[in-house]
Tab-separated table of C-alpha atoms in Angstrom:
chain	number	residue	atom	x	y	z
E	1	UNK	CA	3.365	3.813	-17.363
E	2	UNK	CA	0.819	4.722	-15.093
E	3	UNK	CA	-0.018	8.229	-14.064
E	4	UNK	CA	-2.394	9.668	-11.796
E	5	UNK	CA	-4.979	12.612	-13.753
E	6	UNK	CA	-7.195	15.254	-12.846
E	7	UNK	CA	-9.940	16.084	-14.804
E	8	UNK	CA	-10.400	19.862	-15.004
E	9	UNK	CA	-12.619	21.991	-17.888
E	10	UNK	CA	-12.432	19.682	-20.322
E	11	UNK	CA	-9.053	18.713	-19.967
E	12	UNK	CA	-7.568	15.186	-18.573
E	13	UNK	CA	-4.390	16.710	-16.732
E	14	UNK	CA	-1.563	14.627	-15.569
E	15	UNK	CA	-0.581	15.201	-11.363
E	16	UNK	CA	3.313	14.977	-13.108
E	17	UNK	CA	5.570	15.192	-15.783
E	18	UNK	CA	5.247	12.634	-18.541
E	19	UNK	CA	7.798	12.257	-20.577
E	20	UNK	CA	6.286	12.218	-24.192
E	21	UNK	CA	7.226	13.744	-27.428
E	22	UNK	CA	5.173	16.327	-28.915
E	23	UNK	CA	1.519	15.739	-30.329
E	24	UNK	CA	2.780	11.724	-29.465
E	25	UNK	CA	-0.674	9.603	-29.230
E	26	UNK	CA	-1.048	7.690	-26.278
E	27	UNK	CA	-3.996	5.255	-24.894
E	28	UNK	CA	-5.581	6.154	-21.922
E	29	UNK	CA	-7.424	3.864	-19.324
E	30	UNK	CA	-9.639	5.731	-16.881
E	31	UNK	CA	-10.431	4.250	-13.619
E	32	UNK	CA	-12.103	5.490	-10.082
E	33	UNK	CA	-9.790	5.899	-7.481
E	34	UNK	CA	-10.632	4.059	-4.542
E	35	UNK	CA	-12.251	6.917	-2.529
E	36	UNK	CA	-14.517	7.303	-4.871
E	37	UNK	CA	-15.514	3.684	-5.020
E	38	UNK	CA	-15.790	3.064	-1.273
E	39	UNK	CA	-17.470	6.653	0.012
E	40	UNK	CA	-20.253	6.682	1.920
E	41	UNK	CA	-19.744	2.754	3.007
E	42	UNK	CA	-19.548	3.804	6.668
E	43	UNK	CA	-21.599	6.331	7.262
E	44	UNK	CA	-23.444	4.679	9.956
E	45	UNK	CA	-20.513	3.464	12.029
E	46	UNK	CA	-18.782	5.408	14.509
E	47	UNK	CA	-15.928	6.776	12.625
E	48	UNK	CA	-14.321	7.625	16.523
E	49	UNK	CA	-14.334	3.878	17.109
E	50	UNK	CA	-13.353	3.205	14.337
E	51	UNK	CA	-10.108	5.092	13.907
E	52	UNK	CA	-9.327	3.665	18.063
E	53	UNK	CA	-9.438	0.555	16.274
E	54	UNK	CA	-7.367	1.217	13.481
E	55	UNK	CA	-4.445	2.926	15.838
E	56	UNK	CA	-4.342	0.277	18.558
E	57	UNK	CA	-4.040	-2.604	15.849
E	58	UNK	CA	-6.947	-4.081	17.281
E	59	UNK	CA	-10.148	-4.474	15.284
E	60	UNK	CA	-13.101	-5.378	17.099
């Protein structure tokens, strides 16, 4: 099962329910989400042409 988490004061909380029995130990795997890895990457391109791109299908 895989289940998306914010971490808030201390606390990992899950984004919805999980379906787990009381005080039931699970393992949990923490990863980045992908906005986290990749911000800031194009911060010197212009993000105007860039989203023309994107919505005509054509990338230059």
């Amino acid at each position: 099962m895989e289940v998306e988490c914010v971490y808030e004061k201390g606390v990992l909380r899950p984004l919805r329910r999980i379906r787990l029995k009381e005080k039931e130990r699970v393992i949990v795997e923490v990863r980045s989400s992908i906005v986290n890895k990749t911000k800031g990457m194009l911060k010197n391109y212009d993000i105007d042409k860039i989203i023309e791109e994107i919505e005509s299908g054509v990338i230059l």
